[in-house]
mmCIF file of C-alpha atoms in Angstrom:
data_model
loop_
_atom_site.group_PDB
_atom_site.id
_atom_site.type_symbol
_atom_site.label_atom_id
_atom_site.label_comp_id
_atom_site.label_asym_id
_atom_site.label_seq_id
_atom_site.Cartn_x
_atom_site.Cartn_y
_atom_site.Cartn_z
ATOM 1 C CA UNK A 1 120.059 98.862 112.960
ATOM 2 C CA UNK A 2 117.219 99.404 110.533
ATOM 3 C CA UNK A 3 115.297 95.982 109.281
ATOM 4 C CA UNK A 4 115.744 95.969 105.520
ATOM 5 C CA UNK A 5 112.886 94.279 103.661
ATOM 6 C CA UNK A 6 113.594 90.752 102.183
ATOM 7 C CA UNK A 7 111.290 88.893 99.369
ATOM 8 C CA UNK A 8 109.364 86.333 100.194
ATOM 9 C CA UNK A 9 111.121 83.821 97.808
ATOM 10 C CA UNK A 10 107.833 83.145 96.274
ATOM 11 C CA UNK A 11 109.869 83.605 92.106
ATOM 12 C CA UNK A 12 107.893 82.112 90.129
ATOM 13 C CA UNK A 13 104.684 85.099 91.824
ATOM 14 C CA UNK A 14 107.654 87.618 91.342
ATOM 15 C CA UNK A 15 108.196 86.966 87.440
ATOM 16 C CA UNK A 16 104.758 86.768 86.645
ATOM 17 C CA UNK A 17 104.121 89.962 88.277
ATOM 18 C CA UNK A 18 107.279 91.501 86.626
ATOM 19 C CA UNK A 19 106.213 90.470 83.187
ATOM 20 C CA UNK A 20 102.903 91.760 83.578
ATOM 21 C CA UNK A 21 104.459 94.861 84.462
ATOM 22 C CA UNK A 22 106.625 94.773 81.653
ATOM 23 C CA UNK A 23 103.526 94.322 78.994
ATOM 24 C CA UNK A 24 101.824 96.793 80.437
ATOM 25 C CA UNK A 25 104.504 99.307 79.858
ATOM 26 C CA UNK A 26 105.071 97.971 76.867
ATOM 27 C CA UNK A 27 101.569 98.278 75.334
ATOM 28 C CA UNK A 28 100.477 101.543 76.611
ATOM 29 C CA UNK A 29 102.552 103.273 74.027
ATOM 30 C CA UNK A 30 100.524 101.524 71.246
ATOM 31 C CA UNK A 31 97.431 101.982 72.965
ATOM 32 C CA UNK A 32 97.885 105.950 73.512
ATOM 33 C CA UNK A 33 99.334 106.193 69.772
ATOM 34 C CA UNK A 34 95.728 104.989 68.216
ATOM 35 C CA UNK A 35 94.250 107.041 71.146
ATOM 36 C CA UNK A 36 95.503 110.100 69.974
ATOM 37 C CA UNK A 37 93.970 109.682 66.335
ATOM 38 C CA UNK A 38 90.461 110.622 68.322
ATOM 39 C CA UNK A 39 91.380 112.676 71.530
ATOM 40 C CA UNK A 40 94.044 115.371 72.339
ATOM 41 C CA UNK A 41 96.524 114.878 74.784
ATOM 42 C CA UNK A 42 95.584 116.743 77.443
ATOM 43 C CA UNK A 43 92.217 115.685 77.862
ATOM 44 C CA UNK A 44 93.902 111.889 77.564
ATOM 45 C CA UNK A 45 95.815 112.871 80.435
ATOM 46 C CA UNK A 46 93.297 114.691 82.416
ATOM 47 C CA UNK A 47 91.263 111.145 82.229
ATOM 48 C CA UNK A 48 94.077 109.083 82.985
ATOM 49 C CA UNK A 49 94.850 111.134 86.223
ATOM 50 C CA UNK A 50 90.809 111.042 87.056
ATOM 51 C CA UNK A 51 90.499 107.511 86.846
ATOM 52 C CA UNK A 52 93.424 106.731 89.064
ATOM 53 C CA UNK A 53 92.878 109.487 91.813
ATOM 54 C CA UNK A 54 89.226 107.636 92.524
ATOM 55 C CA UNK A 55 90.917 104.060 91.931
ATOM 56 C CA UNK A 56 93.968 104.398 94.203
ATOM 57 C CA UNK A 57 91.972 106.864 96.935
ATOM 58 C CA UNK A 58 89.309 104.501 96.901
ATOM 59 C CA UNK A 59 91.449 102.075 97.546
ATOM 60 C CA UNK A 60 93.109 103.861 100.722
ATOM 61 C CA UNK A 61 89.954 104.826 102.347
ATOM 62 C CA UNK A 62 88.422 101.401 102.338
ATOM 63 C CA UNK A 63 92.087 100.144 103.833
ATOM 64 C CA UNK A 64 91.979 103.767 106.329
ATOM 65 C CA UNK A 65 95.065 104.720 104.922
ATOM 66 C CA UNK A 66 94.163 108.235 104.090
ATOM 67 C CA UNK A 67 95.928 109.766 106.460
ATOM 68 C CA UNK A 68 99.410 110.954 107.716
ATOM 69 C CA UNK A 69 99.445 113.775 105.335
ATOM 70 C CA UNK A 70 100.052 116.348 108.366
ATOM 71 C CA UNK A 71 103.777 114.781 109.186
ATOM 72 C CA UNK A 72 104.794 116.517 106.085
ATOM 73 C CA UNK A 73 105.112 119.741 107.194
ATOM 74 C CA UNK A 74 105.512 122.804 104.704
ATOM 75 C CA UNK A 75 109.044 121.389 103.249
ATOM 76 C CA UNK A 76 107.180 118.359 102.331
ATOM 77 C CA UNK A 77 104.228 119.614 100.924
ATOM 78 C CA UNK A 78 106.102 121.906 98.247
ATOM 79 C CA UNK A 79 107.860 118.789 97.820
ATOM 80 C CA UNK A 80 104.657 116.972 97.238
ATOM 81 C CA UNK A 81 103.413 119.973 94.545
ATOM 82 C CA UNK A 82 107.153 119.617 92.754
ATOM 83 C CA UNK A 83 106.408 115.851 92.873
ATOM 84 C CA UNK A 84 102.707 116.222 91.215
ATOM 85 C CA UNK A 85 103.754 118.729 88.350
ATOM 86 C CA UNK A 86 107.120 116.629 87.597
ATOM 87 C CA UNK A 87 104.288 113.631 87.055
ATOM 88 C CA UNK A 88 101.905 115.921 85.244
ATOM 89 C CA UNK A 89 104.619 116.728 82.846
ATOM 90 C CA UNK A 90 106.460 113.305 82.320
ATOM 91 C CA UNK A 91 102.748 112.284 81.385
ATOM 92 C CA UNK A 92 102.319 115.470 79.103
ATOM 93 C CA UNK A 93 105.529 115.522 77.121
ATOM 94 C CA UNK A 94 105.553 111.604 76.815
ATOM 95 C CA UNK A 95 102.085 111.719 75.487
ATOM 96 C CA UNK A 96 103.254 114.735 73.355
ATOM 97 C CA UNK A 97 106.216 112.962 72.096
ATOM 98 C CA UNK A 98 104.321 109.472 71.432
ATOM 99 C CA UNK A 99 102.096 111.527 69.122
ATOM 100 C CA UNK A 100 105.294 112.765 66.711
ATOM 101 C CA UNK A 101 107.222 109.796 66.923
ATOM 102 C CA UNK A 102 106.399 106.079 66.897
ATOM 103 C CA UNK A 103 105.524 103.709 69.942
ATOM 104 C CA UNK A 104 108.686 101.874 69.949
ATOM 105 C CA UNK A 105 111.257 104.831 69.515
ATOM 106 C CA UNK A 106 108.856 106.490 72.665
ATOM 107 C CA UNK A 107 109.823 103.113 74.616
ATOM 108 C CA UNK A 108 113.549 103.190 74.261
ATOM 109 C CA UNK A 109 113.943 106.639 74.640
ATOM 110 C CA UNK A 110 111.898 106.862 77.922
ATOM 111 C CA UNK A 111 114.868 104.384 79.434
ATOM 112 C CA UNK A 112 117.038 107.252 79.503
ATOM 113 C CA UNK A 113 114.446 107.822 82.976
ATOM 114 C CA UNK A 114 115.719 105.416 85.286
ATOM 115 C CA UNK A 115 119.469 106.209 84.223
ATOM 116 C CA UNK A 116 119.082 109.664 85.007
ATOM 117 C CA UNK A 117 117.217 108.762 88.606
ATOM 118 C CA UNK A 118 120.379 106.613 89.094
ATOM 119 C CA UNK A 119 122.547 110.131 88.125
ATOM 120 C CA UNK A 120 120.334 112.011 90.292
ATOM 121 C CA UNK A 121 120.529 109.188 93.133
ATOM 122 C CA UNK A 122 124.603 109.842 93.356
ATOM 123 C CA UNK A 123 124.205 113.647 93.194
ATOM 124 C CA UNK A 124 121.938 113.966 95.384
ATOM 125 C CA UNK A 125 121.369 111.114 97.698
ATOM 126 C CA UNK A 126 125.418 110.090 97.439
ATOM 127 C CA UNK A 127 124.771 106.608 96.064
ATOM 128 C CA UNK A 128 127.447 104.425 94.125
ATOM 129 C CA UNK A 129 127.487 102.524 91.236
ATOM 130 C CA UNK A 130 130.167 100.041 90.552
ATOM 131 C CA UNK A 131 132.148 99.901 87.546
ATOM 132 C CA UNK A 132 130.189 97.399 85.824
ATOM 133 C CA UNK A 133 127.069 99.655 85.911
ATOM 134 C CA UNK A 134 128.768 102.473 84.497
ATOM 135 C CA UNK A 135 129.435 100.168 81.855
ATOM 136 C CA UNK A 136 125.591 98.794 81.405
ATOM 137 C CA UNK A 137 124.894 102.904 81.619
ATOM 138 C CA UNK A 138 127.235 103.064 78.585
ATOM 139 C CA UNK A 139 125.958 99.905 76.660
ATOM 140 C CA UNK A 140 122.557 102.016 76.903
ATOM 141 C CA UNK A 141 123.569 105.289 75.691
ATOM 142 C CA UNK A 142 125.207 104.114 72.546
ATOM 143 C CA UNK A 143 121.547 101.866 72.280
ATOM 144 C CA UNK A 144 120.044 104.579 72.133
ATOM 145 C CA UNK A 145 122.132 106.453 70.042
ATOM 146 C CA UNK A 146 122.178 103.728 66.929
ATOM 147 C CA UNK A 147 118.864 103.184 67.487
ATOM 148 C CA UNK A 148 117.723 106.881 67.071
ATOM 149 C CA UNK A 149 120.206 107.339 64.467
ATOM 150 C CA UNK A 150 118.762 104.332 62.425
ATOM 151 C CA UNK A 151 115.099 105.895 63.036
ATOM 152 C CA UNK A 152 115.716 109.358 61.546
ATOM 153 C CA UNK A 153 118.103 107.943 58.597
ATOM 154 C CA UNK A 154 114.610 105.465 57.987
ATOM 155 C CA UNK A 155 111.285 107.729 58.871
ATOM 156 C CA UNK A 156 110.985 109.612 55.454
ATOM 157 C CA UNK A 157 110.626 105.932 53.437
ATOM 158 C CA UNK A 158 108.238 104.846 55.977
ATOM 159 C CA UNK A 159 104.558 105.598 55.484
ATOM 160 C CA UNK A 160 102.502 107.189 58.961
ATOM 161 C CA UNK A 161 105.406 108.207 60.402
ATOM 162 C CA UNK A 162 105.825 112.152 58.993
ATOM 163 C CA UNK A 163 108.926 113.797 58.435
ATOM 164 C CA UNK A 164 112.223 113.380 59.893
ATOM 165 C CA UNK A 165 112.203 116.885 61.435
ATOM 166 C CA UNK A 166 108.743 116.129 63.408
ATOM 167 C CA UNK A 167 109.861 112.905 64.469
ATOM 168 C CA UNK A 168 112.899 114.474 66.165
ATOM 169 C CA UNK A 169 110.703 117.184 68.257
ATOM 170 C CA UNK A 170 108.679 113.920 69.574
ATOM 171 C CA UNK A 171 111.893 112.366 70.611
ATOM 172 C CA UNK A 172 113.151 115.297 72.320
ATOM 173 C CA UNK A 173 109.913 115.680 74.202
ATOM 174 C CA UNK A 174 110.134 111.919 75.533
ATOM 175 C CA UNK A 175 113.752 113.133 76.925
ATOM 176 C CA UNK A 176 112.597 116.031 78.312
ATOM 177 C CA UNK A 177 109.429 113.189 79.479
ATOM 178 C CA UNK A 178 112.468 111.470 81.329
ATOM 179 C CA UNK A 179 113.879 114.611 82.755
ATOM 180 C CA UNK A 180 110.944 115.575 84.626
ATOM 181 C CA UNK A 181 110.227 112.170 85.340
ATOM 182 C CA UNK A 182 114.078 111.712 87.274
ATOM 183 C CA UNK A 183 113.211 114.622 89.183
ATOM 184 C CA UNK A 184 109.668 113.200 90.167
ATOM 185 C CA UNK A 185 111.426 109.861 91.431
ATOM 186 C CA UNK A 186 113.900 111.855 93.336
ATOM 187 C CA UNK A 187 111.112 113.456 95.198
ATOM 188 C CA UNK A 188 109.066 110.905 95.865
ATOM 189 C CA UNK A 189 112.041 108.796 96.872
ATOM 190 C CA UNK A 190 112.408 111.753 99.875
ATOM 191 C CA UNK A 191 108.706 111.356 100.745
ATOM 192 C CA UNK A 192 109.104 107.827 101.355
ATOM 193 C CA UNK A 193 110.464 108.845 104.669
ATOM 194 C CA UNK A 194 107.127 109.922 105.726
ATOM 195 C CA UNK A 195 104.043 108.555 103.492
ATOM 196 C CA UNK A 196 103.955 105.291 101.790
ATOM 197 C CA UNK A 197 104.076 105.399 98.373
ATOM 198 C CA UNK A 198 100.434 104.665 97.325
ATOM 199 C CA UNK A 199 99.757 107.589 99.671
ATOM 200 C CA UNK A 200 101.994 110.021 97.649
ATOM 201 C CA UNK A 201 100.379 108.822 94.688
ATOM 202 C CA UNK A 202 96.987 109.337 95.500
ATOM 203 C CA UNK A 203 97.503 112.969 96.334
ATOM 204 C CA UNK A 204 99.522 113.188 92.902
ATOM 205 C CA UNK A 205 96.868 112.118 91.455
ATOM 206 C CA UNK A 206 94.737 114.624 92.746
ATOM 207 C CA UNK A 207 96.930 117.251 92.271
ATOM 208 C CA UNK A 208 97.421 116.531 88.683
ATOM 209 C CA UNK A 209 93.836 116.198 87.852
ATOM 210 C CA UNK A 210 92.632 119.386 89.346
ATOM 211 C CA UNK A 211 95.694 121.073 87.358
ATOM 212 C CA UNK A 212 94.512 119.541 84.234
ATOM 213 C CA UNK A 213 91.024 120.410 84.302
ATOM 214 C CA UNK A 214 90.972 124.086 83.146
ATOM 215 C CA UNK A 215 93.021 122.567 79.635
ATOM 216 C CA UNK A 216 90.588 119.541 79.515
ATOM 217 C CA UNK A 217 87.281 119.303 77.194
ATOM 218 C CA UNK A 218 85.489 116.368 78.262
ATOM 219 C CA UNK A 219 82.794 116.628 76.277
ATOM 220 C CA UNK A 220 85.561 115.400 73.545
ATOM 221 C CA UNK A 221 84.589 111.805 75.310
ATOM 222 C CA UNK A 222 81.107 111.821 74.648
ATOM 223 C CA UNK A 223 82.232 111.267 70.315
ATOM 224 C CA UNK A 224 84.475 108.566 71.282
ATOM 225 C CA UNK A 225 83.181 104.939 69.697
ATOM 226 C CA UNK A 226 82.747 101.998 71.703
ATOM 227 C CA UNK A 227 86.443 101.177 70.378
ATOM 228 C CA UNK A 228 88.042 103.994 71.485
ATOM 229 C CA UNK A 229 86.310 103.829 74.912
ATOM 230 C CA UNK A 230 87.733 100.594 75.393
ATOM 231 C CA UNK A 231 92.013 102.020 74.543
ATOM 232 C CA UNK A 232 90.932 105.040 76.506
ATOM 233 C CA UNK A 233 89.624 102.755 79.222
ATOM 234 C CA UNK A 234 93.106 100.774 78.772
ATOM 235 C CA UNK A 235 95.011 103.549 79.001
ATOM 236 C CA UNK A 236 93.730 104.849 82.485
ATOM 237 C CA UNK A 237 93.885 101.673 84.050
ATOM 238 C CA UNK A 238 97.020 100.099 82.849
ATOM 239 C CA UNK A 239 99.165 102.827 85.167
ATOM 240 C CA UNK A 240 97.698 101.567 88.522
ATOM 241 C CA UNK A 241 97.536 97.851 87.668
ATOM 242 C CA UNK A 242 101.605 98.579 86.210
ATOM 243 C CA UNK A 243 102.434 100.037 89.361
ATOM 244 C CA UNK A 244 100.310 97.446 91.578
ATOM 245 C CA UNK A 245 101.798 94.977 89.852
ATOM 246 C CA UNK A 246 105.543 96.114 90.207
ATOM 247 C CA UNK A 247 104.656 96.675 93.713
ATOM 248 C CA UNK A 248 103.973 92.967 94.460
ATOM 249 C CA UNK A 249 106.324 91.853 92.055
ATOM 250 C CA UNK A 250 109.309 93.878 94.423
ATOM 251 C CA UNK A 251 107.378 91.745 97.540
ATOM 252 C CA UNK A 252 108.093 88.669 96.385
ATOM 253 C CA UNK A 253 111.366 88.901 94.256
ATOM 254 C CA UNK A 254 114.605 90.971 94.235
ATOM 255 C CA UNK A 255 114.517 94.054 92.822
ATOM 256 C CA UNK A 256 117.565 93.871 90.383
ATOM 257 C CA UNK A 257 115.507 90.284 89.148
ATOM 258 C CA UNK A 258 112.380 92.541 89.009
ATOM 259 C CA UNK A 259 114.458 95.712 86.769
ATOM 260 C CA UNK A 260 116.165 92.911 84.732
ATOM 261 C CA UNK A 261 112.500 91.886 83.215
ATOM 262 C CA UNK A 262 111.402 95.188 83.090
ATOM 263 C CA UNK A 263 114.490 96.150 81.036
ATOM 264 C CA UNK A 264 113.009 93.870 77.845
ATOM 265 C CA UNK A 265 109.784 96.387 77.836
ATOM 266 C CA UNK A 266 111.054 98.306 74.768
ATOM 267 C CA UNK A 267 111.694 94.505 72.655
ATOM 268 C CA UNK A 268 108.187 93.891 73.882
ATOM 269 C CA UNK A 269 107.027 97.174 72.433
ATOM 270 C CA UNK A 270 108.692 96.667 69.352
ATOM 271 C CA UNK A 271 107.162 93.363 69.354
ATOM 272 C CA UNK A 272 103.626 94.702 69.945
ATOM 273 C CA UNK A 273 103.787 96.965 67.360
ATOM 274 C CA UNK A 274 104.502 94.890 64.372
ATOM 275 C CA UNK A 275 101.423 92.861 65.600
ATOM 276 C CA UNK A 276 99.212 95.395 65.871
ATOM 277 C CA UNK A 277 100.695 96.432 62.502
ATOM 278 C CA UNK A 278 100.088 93.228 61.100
ATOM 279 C CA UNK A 279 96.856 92.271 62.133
ATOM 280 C CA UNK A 280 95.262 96.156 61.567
ATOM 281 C CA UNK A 281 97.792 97.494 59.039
ATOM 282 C CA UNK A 282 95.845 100.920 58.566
ATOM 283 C CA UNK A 283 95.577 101.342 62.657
ATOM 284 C CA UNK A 284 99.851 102.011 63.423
ATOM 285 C CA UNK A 285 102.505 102.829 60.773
ATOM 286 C CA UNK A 286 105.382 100.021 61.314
ATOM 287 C CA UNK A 287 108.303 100.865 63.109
ATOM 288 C CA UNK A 288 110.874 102.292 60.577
ATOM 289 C CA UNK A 289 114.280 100.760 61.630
ATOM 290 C CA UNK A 290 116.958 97.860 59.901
ATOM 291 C CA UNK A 291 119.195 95.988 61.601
ATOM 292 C CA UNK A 292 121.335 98.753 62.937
ATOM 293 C CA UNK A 293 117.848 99.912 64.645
ATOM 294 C CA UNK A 294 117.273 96.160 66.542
ATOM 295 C CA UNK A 295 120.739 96.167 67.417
ATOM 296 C CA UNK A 296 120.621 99.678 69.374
ATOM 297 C CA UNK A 297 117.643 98.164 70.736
ATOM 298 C CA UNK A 298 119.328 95.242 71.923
ATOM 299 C CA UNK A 299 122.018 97.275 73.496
ATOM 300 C CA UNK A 300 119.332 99.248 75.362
ATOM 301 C CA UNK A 301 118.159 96.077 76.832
ATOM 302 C CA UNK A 302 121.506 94.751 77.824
ATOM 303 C CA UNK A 303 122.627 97.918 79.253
ATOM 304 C CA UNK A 304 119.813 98.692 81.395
ATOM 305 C CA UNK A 305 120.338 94.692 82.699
ATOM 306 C CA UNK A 306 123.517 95.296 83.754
ATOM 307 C CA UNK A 307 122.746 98.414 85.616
ATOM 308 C CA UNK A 308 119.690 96.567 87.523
ATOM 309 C CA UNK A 309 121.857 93.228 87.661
ATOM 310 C CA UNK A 310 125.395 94.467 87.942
ATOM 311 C CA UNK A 311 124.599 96.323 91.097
ATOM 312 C CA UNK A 312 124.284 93.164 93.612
ATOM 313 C CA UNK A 313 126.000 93.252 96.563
ATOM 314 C CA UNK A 314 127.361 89.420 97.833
ATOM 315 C CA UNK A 315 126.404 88.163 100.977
#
């Protein structure tokens, strides 16, 4: 009988960790928004994947973890390459998206991800899901449909936002985002069986940065301010200290606790974005949405709860 991993019980480490998590994720739509007012996406993204390739396989060679990689034979490697352009293109089409639509909508949409990871996880991997999950899964899907709803019937009165047309092409490039990015989890959930997951990453990484590089100009950097260094600088490093985070955060606390937190990102976005709204008014256009809009939201959160929650076994 396999030894299944247990937390070490150590909560209060576990929610801290989870909540950091859950403001990264919940800020780095904001930060790429303003980003994009002084770089184009793909040379956002080719950075983003530079910065964590050296990071993370910097990190494994120091530890001698950068090996292993021969166990995967050829069916794993062209897993490996479906894994890396899946990532490439959840990070291109959310980026994409974020610029045509606002942070917040960007946030709530991309939580169709997970729920189509769980799909994908009883197609292909013949998981189940109790009844009560298929009803969080359902709380979430009409979220996000009277939330979206509420956006388009609300972007042509709000300033910075564009038309609803253009606003609808971003939306439907986060979904496709969350397409690619199911598939990606799917795969790397397979190559679990032989590489750890930083491993997989790292060579992602890689992967993704040498693919970006033909579409990149980084001599766009050098006109960056000191300002826009620093959200570029944010935006590279808040995906490895997310994932480090969520990482130790599953260590020390169950994972449904862990996906319960990290369900209240998109309230947390919505809530970072009338800040920076507030304080910098000219820097992000406010979130156009009534009370229709915060209670699609709300649904959103309480669905994808009761998916992560919902799902406990007894002992």
């Amino acid at each position: 009988m396999s030894t299944l991993h247990r937390a070490s019980g150590r909560t209060r480490l576990g929610l801290v960790l989870s909540l950091v998590t859950a403001l990264c994720w919940a800020t780095l739509p904001v930060a790429l928004k303003v980003t994009l007012q002084a770089l184009d996406p793909l040379t956002l993204t080719w950075f983003r994947f530079l910065v964590a390739a050296v990071l993370v396989g910097g990190w494994l060679a120091a530890r001698g973890r950068l090996r292993g990689f021969g166990a995967l034979g050829r069916r794993g490697g062209a897993l490996l390459a479906i894994a890396a352009v899946t990532l490439v293109g959840n990070y291109v089409f959310y980026l994409l998206g974020v610029g045509r639509t606002s942070p917040g909508n960007a946030q709530l949409i991309i939580q169709l991800a997970p729920l189509l990871m769980a799909v994908g996880g009883i197609l292909v991997f013949g998981e189940r899901f109790r009844a009560a999950q298929w009803f969080g899964m359902a709380l979430l899907v009409a979220g996000l449909g009277l939330f979206f709803r509420d956006q388009l019937v609300h972007v042509d009165a709000t300033p910075g936002h564009g038309d609803a047309r253009t606003y609808l092409v971003g939306s439907l490039l986060v979904v496709l985002a969350a397409v690619v990015w199911a598939v990606y989890a799917l795969a790397q959930k397979q190559l679990l069986v032989k590489l750890g997951s930083m491993q997989i990453l790292a060579v992602i990484y890689v992967i993704a940065t040498l693919l970006l590089w033909p579409f990149a100009h980084p001599t766009h950097l050098a006109h960056l301010s000191g300002l826009q260094w620093l959200l570029l600088g944010y935006c590279a490093l808040n995906t490895v200290v997310a994932y480090g985070a969520f990482a130790e955060a599953l260590a020390h606390w169950e994972a449904s606790r862990v996906s319960a937190v990290l369900a209240t990102t998109p309230l947390m976005c919505l809530g970072v974005v009338a800040l920076v709204h507030g304080l910098w008014p000219a820097t992000l256009a406010p979130e156009p949405m009534s009370a229709v809009g915060w209670i699609g939201a709300l649904l959103v959160v309480a669905g994808s709860a009761a998916v992560s929650l919902l799902g406990r076994r007894r002992k």
